[in-house]
Each structure stands twice: as structure tokens, then as C-alpha cells.
PDB file of C-alpha atoms in Angstrom:
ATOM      1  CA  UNK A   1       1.693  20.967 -72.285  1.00  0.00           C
ATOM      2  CA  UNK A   2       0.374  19.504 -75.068  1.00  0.00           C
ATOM      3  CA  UNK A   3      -0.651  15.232 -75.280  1.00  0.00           C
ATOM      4  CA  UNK A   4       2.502  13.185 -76.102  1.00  0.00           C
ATOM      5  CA  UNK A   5       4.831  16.320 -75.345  1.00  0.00           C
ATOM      6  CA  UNK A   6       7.945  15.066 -73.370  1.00  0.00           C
ATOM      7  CA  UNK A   7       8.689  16.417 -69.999  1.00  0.00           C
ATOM      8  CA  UNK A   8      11.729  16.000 -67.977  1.00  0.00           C
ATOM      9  CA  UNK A   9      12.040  13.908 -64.659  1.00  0.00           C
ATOM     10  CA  UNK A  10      12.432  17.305 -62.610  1.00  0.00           C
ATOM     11  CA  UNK A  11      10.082  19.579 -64.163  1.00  0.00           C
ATOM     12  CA  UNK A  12       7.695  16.626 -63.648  1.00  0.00           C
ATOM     13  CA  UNK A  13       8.145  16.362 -60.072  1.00  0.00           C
ATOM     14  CA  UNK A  14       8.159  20.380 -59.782  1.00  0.00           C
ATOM     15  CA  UNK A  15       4.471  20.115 -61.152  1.00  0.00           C
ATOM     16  CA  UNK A  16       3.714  17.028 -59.061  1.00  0.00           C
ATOM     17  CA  UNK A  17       5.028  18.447 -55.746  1.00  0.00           C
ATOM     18  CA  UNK A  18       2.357  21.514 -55.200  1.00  0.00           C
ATOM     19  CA  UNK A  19      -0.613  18.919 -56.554  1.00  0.00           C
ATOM     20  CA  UNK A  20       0.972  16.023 -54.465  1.00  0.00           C
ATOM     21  CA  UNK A  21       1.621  18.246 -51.625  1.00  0.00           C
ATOM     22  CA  UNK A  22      -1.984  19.741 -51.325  1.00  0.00           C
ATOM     23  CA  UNK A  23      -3.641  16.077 -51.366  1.00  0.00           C
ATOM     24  CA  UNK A  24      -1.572  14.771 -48.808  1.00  0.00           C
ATOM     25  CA  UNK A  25      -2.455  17.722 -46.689  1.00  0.00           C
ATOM     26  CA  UNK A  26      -5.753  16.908 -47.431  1.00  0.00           C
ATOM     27  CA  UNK A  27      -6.308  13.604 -46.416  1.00  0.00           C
ATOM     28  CA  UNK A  28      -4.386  14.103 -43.352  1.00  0.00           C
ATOM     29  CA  UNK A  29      -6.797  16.058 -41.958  1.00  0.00           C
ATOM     30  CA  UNK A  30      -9.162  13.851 -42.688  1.00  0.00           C
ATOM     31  CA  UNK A  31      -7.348  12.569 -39.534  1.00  0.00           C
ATOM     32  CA  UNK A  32      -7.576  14.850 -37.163  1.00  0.00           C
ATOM     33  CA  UNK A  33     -11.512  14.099 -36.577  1.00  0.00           C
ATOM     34  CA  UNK A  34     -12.014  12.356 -33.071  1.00  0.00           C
ATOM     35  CA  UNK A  35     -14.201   9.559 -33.548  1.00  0.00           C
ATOM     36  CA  UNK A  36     -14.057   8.616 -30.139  1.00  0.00           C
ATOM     37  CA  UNK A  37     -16.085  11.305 -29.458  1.00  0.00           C
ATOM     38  CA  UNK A  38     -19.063  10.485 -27.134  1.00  0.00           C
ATOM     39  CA  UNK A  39     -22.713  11.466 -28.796  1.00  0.00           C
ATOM     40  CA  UNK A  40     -25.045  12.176 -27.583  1.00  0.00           C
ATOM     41  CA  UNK A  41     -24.697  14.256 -23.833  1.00  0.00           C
ATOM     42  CA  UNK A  42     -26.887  12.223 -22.508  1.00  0.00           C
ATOM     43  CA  UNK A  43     -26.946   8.029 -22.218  1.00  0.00           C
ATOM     44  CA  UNK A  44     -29.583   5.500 -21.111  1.00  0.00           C
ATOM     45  CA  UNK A  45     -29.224   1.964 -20.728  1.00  0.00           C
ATOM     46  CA  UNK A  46     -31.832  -0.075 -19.853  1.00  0.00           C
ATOM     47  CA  UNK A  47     -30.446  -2.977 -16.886  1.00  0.00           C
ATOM     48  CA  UNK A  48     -33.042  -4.945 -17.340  1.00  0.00           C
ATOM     49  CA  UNK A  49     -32.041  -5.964 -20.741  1.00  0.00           C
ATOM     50  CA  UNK A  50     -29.931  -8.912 -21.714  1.00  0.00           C
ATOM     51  CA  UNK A  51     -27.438  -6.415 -23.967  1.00  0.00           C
ATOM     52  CA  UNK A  52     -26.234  -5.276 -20.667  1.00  0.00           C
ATOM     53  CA  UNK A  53     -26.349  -8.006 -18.098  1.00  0.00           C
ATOM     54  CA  UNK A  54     -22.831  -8.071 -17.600  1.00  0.00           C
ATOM     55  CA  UNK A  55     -23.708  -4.954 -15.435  1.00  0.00           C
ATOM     56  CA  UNK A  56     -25.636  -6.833 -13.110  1.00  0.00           C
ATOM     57  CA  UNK A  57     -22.756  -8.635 -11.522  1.00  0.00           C
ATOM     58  CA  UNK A  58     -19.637  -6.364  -9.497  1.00  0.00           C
ATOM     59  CA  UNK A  59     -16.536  -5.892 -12.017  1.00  0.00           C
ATOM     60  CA  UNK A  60     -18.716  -6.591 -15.322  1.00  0.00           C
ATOM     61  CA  UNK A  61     -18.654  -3.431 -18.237  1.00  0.00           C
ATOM     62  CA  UNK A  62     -19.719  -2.960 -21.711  1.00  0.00           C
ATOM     63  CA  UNK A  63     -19.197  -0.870 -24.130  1.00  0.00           C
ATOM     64  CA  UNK A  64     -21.332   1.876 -25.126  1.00  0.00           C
ATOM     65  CA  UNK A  65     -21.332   4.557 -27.445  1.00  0.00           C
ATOM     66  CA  UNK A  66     -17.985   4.908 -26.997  1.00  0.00           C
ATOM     67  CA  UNK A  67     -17.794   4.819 -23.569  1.00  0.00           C
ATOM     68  CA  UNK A  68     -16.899   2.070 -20.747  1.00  0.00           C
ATOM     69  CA  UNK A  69     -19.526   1.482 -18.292  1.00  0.00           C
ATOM     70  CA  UNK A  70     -18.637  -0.654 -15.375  1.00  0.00           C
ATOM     71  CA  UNK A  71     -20.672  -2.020 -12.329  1.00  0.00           C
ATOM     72  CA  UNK A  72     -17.601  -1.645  -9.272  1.00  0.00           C
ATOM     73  CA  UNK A  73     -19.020  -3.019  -6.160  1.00  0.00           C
ATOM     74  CA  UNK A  74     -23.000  -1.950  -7.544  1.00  0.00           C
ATOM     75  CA  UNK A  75     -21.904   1.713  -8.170  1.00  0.00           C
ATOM     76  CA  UNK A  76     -22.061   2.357 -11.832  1.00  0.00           C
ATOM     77  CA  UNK A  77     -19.103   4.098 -13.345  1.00  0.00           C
ATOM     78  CA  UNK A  78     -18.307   5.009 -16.927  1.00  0.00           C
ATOM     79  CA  UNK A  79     -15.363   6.388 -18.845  1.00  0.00           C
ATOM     80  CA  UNK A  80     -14.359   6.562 -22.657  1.00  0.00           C
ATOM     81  CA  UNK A  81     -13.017   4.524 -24.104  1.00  0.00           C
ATOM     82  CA  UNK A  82      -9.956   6.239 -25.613  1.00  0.00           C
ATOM     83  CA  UNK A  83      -7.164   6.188 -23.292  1.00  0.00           C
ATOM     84  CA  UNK A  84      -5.279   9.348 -22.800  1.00  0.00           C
ATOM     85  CA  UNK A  85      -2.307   7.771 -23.490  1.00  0.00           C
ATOM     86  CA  UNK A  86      -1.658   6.589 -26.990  1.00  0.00           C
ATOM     87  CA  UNK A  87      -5.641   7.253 -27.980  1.00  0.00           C
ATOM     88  CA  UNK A  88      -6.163   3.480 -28.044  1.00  0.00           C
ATOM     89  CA  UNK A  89      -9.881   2.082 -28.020  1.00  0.00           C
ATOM     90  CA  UNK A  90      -9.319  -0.433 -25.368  1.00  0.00           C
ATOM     91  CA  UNK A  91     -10.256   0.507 -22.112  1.00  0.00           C
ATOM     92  CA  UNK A  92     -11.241  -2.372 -20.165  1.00  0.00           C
ATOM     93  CA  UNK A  93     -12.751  -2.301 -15.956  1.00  0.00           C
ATOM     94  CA  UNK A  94     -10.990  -4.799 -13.582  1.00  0.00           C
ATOM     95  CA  UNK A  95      -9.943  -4.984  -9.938  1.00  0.00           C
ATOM     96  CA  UNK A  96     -12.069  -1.798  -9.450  1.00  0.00           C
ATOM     97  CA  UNK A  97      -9.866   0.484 -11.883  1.00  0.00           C
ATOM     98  CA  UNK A  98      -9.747   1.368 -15.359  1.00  0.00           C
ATOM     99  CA  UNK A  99      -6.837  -0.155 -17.418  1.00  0.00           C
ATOM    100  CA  UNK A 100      -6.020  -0.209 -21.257  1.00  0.00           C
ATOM    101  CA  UNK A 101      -4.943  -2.963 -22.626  1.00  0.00           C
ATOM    102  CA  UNK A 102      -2.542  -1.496 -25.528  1.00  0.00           C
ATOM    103  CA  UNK A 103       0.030  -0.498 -23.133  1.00  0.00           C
ATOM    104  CA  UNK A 104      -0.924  -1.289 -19.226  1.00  0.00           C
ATOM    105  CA  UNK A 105      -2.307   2.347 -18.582  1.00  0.00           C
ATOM    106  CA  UNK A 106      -4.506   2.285 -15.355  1.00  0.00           C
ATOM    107  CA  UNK A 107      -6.445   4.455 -13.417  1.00  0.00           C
ATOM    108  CA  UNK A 108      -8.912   4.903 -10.561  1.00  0.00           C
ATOM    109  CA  UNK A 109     -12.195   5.985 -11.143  1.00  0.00           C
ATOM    110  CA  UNK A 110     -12.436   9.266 -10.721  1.00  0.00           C
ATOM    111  CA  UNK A 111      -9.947   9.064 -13.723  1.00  0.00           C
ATOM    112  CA  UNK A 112      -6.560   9.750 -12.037  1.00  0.00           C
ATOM    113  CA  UNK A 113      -3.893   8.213 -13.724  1.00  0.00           C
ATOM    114  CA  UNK A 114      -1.812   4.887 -11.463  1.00  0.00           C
ATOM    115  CA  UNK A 115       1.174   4.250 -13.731  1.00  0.00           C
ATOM    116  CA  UNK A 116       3.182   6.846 -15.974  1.00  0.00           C
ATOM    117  CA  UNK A 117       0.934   5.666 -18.841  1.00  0.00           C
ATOM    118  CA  UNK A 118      -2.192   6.876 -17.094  1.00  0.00           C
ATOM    119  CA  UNK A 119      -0.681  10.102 -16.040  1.00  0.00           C
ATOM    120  CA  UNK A 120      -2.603  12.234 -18.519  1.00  0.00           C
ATOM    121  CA  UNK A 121      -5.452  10.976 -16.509  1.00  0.00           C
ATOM    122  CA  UNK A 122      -8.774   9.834 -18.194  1.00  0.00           C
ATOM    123  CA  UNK A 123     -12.195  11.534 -18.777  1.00  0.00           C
ATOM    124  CA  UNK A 124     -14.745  10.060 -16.609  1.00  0.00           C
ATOM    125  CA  UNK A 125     -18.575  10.416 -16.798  1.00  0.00           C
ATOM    126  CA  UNK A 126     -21.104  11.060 -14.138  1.00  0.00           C
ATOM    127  CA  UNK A 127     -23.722   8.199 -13.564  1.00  0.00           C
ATOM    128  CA  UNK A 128     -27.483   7.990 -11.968  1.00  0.00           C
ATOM    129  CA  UNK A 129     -29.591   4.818 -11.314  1.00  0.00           C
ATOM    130  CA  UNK A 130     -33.243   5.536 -11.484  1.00  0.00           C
ATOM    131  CA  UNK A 131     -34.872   2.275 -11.119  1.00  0.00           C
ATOM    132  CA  UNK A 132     -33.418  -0.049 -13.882  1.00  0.00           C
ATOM    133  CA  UNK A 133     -32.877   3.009 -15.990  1.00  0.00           C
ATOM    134  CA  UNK A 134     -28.720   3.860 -15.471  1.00  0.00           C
ATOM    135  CA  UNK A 135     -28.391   7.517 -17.132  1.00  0.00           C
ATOM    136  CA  UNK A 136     -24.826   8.441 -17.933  1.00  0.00           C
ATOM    137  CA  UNK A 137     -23.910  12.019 -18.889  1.00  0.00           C
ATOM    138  CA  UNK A 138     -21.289  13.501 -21.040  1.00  0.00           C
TER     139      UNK A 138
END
């Protein structure tokens, strides 16, 4: 086809749709990556440090690298922070449970699910204290 040459509306579209159809394909999976993936296996937070001092009191958590870490009673417990429901970054730890605020999932924490939005259940991590160094594994 030469500059300026006239094309009809449906050969256009012929020519568009294998072009148009092999970028949307993609950049959707561009989507499929997880980025709530946890990296690396290993995680060490230091208590003693004011980033974290909402651990130092029962029912406080932060967030970190992309997990949930939670003081329940002076156990330390972690979990992602994608729920299993819907994928949603917003797990949250109170009244000794895990529970996501986009849509009420909940669940215990060894990760079993308490409502039908928690059934899928949700990956939990294991936790040691080793003086005021908490290591959490992946």
C-alpha cells in the first residue's frame, strides 16, 4: 500500500485485527506477573527499631515485603498480604485473626479460611524470635 492510497473501512480493520490482536495479547500478559510475590525466602526485622514498634504491643502488624506480620498475644505471626479471595492487597490483623478489608474475608492463623470469602484459605509464614531479631520465612 502505497502513501495516500485509499483503503476501505473493512480491509482496514482486516489488517488492524491480527496487529491489534497480537498487542492486546501482549500487554495482557504483562498481567499475569504476581507482584505480591514475597522476596526474598528469608525476612528479618529488627524489634528494636521504631519502623516496627507497632509489634511490640498484642494485636499491632506492619507491613513487610509484602507480607503481614502481626504480634497476637506476643507470638509473632505473618501472612501475605494478598488475600486468596479477590487477590486484594489489604490484609489487615485484628481480634487475633487475619481479615481483608476489600470484602470481609477472615481467617485464623494458621490460614484457614472463617467466612466463604476466606475459604480458599491464606498462605501463612513460619516465624522465630531470636532475641530482638524476629526471622520470618517464606
Amino acid at each position: 500500500m502505497k502513501l495516500g492510497e485509499k483503503i476501505s473501512r473493512n480491509d482496514f480493520l482486516k489488517k488492524l485485527g491480527f496487529t491489534g490482536a497480537s498487542l492486546f495479547a501482549l500487554y495482557s500478559l504483562d498481567s499475569c506477573v504476581n507482584e505480591g510475590s514475597v522476596n526474598p525466602a528469608t525476612v528479618t526485622v529488627d524489634l528494636s527499631s521504631s519502623q516496627y514498634s507497632a509489634l511490640t504491643k498484642s494485636g499491632g502488624y506492619v507491613v513487610v515485603n509484602n507480607m503481614v506480620v502481626a504480634n497476637n498475644g506476643g507470638t509473632y505471626v505473618a501472612a501475605t498480604i494478598s488475600c486468596s479471595h479477590e487477590g486484594k492487597k489489604q490484609m489487615t490483623f485484628r481480634n487475633g485473626e487475619w481479615y481483608c478489608t476489600a470484602h470481609g474475608a477472615r481467617f485464623n492463623t494458621a490460614g484457614k479460611g472463617l467466612n466463604s470469602n476466606g475459604s480458599k484459605g491464606l498462605t501463612i509464614y513460619t516465624t522465630s524470635l531470636t532475641g530482638n531479631t524476629l526471622t520470618i520465612t517464606t
